[in-house]
Short mmCIF file of C-alpha atoms and ligand atoms in Angstrom, two decimals:
data_model
loop_
_atom_site.label_atom_id
_atom_site.label_comp_id
_atom_site.label_asym_id
_atom_site.label_seq_id
_atom_site.Cartn_x
_atom_site.Cartn_y
_atom_site.Cartn_z
CA UNK X 1 31.06 0.42 72.37
CA UNK X 2 32.29 -3.19 72.17
CA UNK X 3 34.17 -4.41 69.14
CA UNK X 4 31.35 -6.54 67.75
CA UNK X 5 28.84 -3.69 68.15
CA UNK X 6 31.29 -1.34 66.44
CA UNK X 7 31.65 -3.75 63.48
CA UNK X 8 27.91 -4.20 63.22
CA UNK X 9 27.47 -0.38 63.26
CA UNK X 10 30.05 -0.04 60.48
CA UNK X 11 28.31 -2.73 58.45
CA UNK X 12 24.98 -0.95 58.82
CA UNK X 13 26.57 2.26 57.58
CA UNK X 14 28.05 0.48 54.57
CA UNK X 15 24.69 -1.11 53.76
CA UNK X 16 22.99 2.29 53.94
CA UNK X 17 25.65 3.76 51.69
CA UNK X 18 25.04 0.99 49.16
CA UNK X 19 21.26 0.98 49.24
CA UNK X 20 20.64 4.72 49.33
CA UNK X 21 21.65 5.41 45.70
CA UNK X 22 19.74 2.33 44.52
CA UNK X 23 16.52 3.47 46.14
CA UNK X 24 17.11 6.98 44.82
CA UNK X 25 17.58 5.49 41.36
CA UNK X 26 14.37 3.47 41.68
CA UNK X 27 12.49 6.61 42.67
CA UNK X 28 13.74 8.45 39.58
CA UNK X 29 12.26 5.87 37.18
CA UNK X 30 8.65 6.27 36.11
CA UNK X 31 6.77 4.21 33.53
CA UNK X 32 6.46 7.31 31.34
CA UNK X 33 10.22 7.50 30.96
CA UNK X 34 10.24 4.40 28.76
CA UNK X 35 7.14 5.24 26.72
CA UNK X 36 7.87 6.27 23.13
CA UNK X 37 5.11 8.35 21.54
CA UNK X 38 6.70 9.14 18.18
CA UNK X 39 6.55 8.14 15.40
CA UNK X 40 2.94 6.97 15.26
CA UNK X 41 2.59 4.02 12.83
CA UNK X 42 0.52 4.73 9.74
CA UNK X 43 -2.87 3.09 9.70
CA UNK X 44 -3.14 0.17 7.28
CA UNK X 45 -6.39 -1.61 6.58
CA UNK X 46 -5.37 -5.29 6.57
CA UNK X 47 -6.43 -7.58 3.77
CA UNK X 48 -9.14 -10.15 4.17
CA UNK X 49 -7.40 -13.23 2.83
CA UNK X 50 -8.04 -12.56 -0.84
CA UNK X 51 -7.69 -8.76 -0.73
CA UNK X 52 -4.44 -6.84 -0.23
CA UNK X 53 -3.63 -4.51 2.67
CA UNK X 54 -4.55 -0.89 1.93
CA UNK X 55 -0.94 0.23 1.41
CA UNK X 56 -0.02 -2.60 -0.98
CA UNK X 57 0.63 -2.31 -4.69
CA UNK X 58 -1.54 -4.91 -6.38
CA UNK X 59 0.45 -6.63 -9.10
CA UNK X 60 -2.23 -9.08 -10.17
CA UNK X 61 -5.87 -9.09 -9.08
CA UNK X 62 -7.01 -11.77 -11.49
CA UNK X 63 -8.16 -9.48 -14.28
CA UNK X 64 -5.16 -8.46 -16.40
CA UNK X 65 -1.38 -8.37 -16.75
CA UNK X 66 -1.08 -4.59 -16.95
CA UNK X 67 1.54 -4.53 -14.17
CA UNK X 68 3.71 -7.01 -16.10
CA UNK X 69 5.79 -7.14 -19.25
CA UNK X 70 7.70 -9.81 -21.10
CA UNK X 71 11.43 -9.90 -20.32
CA UNK X 72 11.83 -10.17 -24.09
CA UNK X 73 10.05 -6.86 -24.51
CA UNK X 74 6.38 -6.07 -25.07
CA UNK X 75 3.38 -7.25 -23.16
CA UNK X 76 3.39 -10.27 -20.90
CA UNK X 77 1.98 -13.14 -22.93
CA UNK X 78 0.82 -15.47 -20.19
CA UNK X 79 -2.75 -16.74 -20.10
CA UNK X 80 -5.25 -14.96 -17.84
CA UNK X 81 -8.33 -17.02 -17.00
CA UNK X 82 -10.55 -17.67 -14.00
CA UNK X 83 -8.71 -15.16 -11.83
CA UNK X 84 -5.30 -16.67 -12.43
CA UNK X 85 -2.37 -16.13 -14.75
CA UNK X 86 -0.66 -19.18 -16.11
CA UNK X 87 2.73 -19.72 -17.70
CA UNK X 88 2.39 -20.03 -21.44
CA UNK X 89 5.26 -22.39 -22.18
CA UNK X 90 7.85 -20.86 -24.45
CA UNK X 91 6.49 -17.32 -24.17
CA UNK X 92 9.19 -16.55 -21.63
CA UNK X 93 9.56 -14.98 -18.22
CA UNK X 94 7.50 -11.98 -17.20
CA UNK X 95 8.50 -9.16 -14.87
CA UNK X 96 6.88 -6.24 -13.10
CA UNK X 97 6.94 -2.94 -14.96
CA UNK X 98 7.59 -1.25 -11.64
CA UNK X 99 10.93 -1.67 -9.93
CA UNK X 100 11.42 -2.35 -6.25
CA UNK X 101 14.03 -2.59 -3.54
CA UNK X 102 13.02 -3.95 -0.11
CA UNK X 103 9.59 -5.55 -0.24
CA UNK X 104 7.02 -7.76 1.38
CA UNK X 105 5.55 -9.92 -1.38
CA UNK X 106 2.40 -12.01 -1.22
CA UNK X 107 1.96 -14.43 -4.10
CA UNK X 108 -0.26 -17.47 -4.53
CA UNK X 109 0.71 -20.24 -6.91
CA UNK X 110 -0.53 -23.58 -8.14
CA UNK X 111 1.31 -26.31 -9.96
CA UNK X 112 -0.62 -28.36 -12.57
CA UNK X 113 -3.18 -30.83 -11.20
CA UNK X 114 -2.10 -33.32 -13.80
CA UNK X 115 1.32 -34.50 -12.66
CA UNK X 116 3.79 -34.70 -15.48
CA UNK X 117 7.53 -35.08 -15.21
CA UNK X 118 9.52 -35.41 -12.04
CA UNK X 119 12.21 -33.65 -10.06
CA UNK X 120 12.84 -30.18 -11.42
CA UNK X 121 10.42 -30.79 -14.29
CA UNK X 122 7.27 -30.81 -12.17
CA UNK X 123 5.49 -27.48 -12.01
CA UNK X 124 8.75 -25.57 -12.05
CA UNK X 125 8.57 -21.79 -12.02
CA UNK X 126 10.07 -19.23 -9.67
CA UNK X 127 9.83 -15.85 -8.03
CA UNK X 128 12.92 -13.75 -8.75
CA UNK X 129 13.77 -10.52 -6.93
CA UNK X 130 15.75 -8.08 -9.05
CA UNK X 131 15.28 -10.81 -11.70
CA UNK X 132 18.27 -12.74 -10.31
CA UNK X 133 17.51 -14.00 -6.78
CA UNK X 134 15.09 -16.92 -7.01
CA UNK X 135 12.73 -18.36 -4.45
CA UNK X 136 11.90 -21.65 -6.16
CA UNK X 137 8.38 -22.60 -7.19
CA UNK X 138 8.03 -26.34 -7.74
CA UNK X 139 5.62 -29.19 -7.12
CA UNK X 140 7.53 -30.60 -4.15
CA UNK X 141 4.67 -32.76 -2.92
CA UNK X 142 6.02 -36.30 -2.92
CA UNK X 143 8.58 -35.29 -5.52
CA UNK X 144 12.26 -35.89 -4.93
CA UNK X 145 14.86 -33.44 -6.11
CA UNK X 146 17.94 -31.80 -4.61
CA UNK X 147 16.57 -30.03 -1.49
CA UNK X 148 18.33 -26.75 -2.26
CA UNK X 149 16.25 -26.73 -5.42
CA UNK X 150 12.86 -27.79 -4.02
CA UNK X 151 9.90 -25.48 -3.45
CA UNK X 152 10.70 -22.56 -1.13
CA UNK X 153 14.43 -23.02 -1.48
CA UNK X 154 16.57 -20.03 -2.25
CA UNK X 155 17.68 -21.77 -5.39
CA UNK X 156 20.95 -23.66 -4.87
CA UNK X 157 21.68 -21.63 -1.74
CA UNK X 158 19.28 -22.43 1.08
CA UNK X 159 17.24 -25.57 1.75
CA UNK X 160 13.82 -24.73 3.26
CA UNK X 161 13.53 -25.50 6.99
CA UNK X 162 10.59 -27.84 6.28
CA UNK X 163 8.56 -28.98 3.27
CA UNK X 164 5.17 -27.25 3.69
CA UNK X 165 3.96 -28.15 0.18
CA UNK X 166 0.35 -28.75 -0.74
CA UNK X 167 -0.43 -31.20 -3.48
CA UNK X 168 -0.51 -30.60 -7.23
CA UNK X 169 -3.44 -28.50 -8.41
CA UNK X 170 -3.92 -26.91 -4.98
CA UNK X 171 -3.30 -23.21 -4.39
CA UNK X 172 -0.30 -22.41 -2.21
CA UNK X 173 0.99 -19.18 -0.72
CA UNK X 174 4.33 -17.48 -0.34
CA UNK X 175 4.75 -14.49 1.94
CA UNK X 176 8.25 -13.21 1.41
CA UNK X 177 10.28 -10.43 2.96
CA UNK X 178 13.17 -9.48 0.73
CA UNK X 179 15.89 -7.03 1.77
CA UNK X 180 17.88 -5.91 -1.23
CA UNK X 181 21.67 -5.92 -1.28
CA UNK X 182 23.43 -2.60 -0.85
CA UNK X 183 26.35 -1.68 -3.08
CA UNK X 184 28.89 1.10 -2.65
CA UNK X 185 29.45 3.64 -5.39
CA UNK X 186 32.38 1.60 -6.72
CA UNK X 187 30.19 -1.53 -6.86
CA UNK X 188 31.55 -3.20 -3.74
CA UNK X 189 29.00 -5.15 -1.75
CA UNK X 190 28.20 -3.25 1.48
CA UNK X 191 25.41 -5.54 2.68
CA UNK X 192 24.11 -8.76 1.11
CA UNK X 193 20.44 -9.45 0.46
CA UNK X 194 18.39 -11.30 3.06
CA UNK X 195 15.17 -13.21 2.61
CA UNK X 196 12.45 -14.61 4.85
CA UNK X 197 9.83 -16.93 3.41
CA UNK X 198 6.57 -18.29 4.78
CA UNK X 199 5.19 -21.18 2.71
CA UNK X 200 1.50 -21.73 3.37
CA UNK X 201 1.96 -19.85 6.64
CA UNK X 202 4.94 -21.93 7.73
CA UNK X 203 8.34 -20.31 8.21
CA UNK X 204 10.73 -21.96 5.77
CA UNK X 205 13.49 -19.36 5.31
CA UNK X 206 14.39 -17.34 8.39
CA UNK X 207 16.25 -14.20 7.34
CA UNK X 208 18.83 -16.14 5.36
CA UNK X 209 21.70 -14.39 3.64
CA UNK X 210 21.55 -14.45 -0.13
CA UNK X 211 25.02 -15.21 -1.45
CA UNK X 212 24.54 -13.69 -4.89
CA UNK X 213 22.53 -14.53 -8.00
CA UNK X 214 20.86 -17.95 -7.86
CA UNK X 215 22.74 -19.45 -10.76
CA UNK X 216 21.75 -22.79 -12.32
CA UNK X 217 25.39 -23.53 -13.05
CA UNK X 218 28.29 -22.35 -10.93
CA UNK X 219 28.62 -20.36 -7.75
CA UNK X 220 26.55 -17.32 -6.84
CA UNK X 221 28.01 -13.88 -7.34
CA UNK X 222 26.85 -10.33 -6.84
CA UNK X 223 26.64 -7.97 -9.76
CA UNK X 224 25.84 -4.41 -8.58
CA UNK X 225 22.36 -3.10 -9.31
CA UNK X 226 19.78 -0.62 -8.10
CA UNK X 227 16.04 -1.15 -7.89
CA UNK X 228 14.72 -4.03 -9.99
CA UNK X 229 11.71 -5.93 -11.24
CA UNK X 230 10.14 -8.99 -9.69
CA UNK X 231 10.24 -11.75 -12.28
CA UNK X 232 8.19 -14.92 -12.67
CA UNK X 233 9.76 -17.81 -14.51
CA UNK X 234 8.58 -19.68 -17.57
CA UNK X 235 10.21 -23.06 -17.02
CA UNK X 236 7.95 -24.76 -19.55
CA UNK X 237 5.37 -25.97 -17.01
CA UNK X 238 1.86 -24.44 -16.84
CA UNK X 239 2.12 -23.18 -13.25
CA UNK X 240 -0.40 -20.50 -12.24
CA UNK X 241 -0.34 -17.41 -10.04
CA UNK X 242 -3.01 -15.28 -8.44
CA UNK X 243 -3.52 -12.59 -5.79
CA UNK X 244 -0.09 -10.97 -6.13
CA UNK X 245 0.68 -7.87 -4.11
CA UNK X 246 3.71 -6.13 -2.79
CA UNK X 247 4.43 -3.63 -0.02
CA UNK X 248 7.48 -1.43 -0.32
CA UNK X 249 9.47 -1.39 2.91
MG1 MG A 301 12.48 -22.32 -10.95
#
């Protein structure tokens, strides 16, 4: 055997040695090996635009405020008419009687058709998780204010990615995924809250970290809590809500 033939023979052997285990490995893999059959997702009948999915808790279907109470105590005193509930200025914030942790919330809202005020004074309300983390509700259609306080902002923490506002007097939609903060037994923050917001179907907050309560004055801070209510804000403007439902996650 000449030298070059010997080298070529050795190379062939090496190649075989390398490829044999690979082909063996390929033969061991079957499609079934990466199929996961458990758990089987529960069946949910999706909503039809105005109706909630079958596993949702309906918080407001247009008929009454039974799921709500005043934060001052007693029944929620907002006005229910024509399938909507409307802030009754001065009556105060309302909150869900039921308490939640991680949720998917669907809520439709409408700022007054008659434009009054400007900046933060135009159709201001808000959706608060645990009563302290606000996704801002505001008439932000052709209305200048600080962007971390405009509609769909996480108030004074996160500017929305875009302004997807409809005009005053037109119904708008928030679909929100809220992951509650986790606190240790001694109150230390283990994991902050996160929130994702779609405004009229447009992604405006993409899993942003909530830095603490959405304070009007000062910096956010976390105060330990468990499950909590979802609160809607009376900011003195007659903003309306309808078709409110939540899914516990
Ligand atoms: Mg507000």
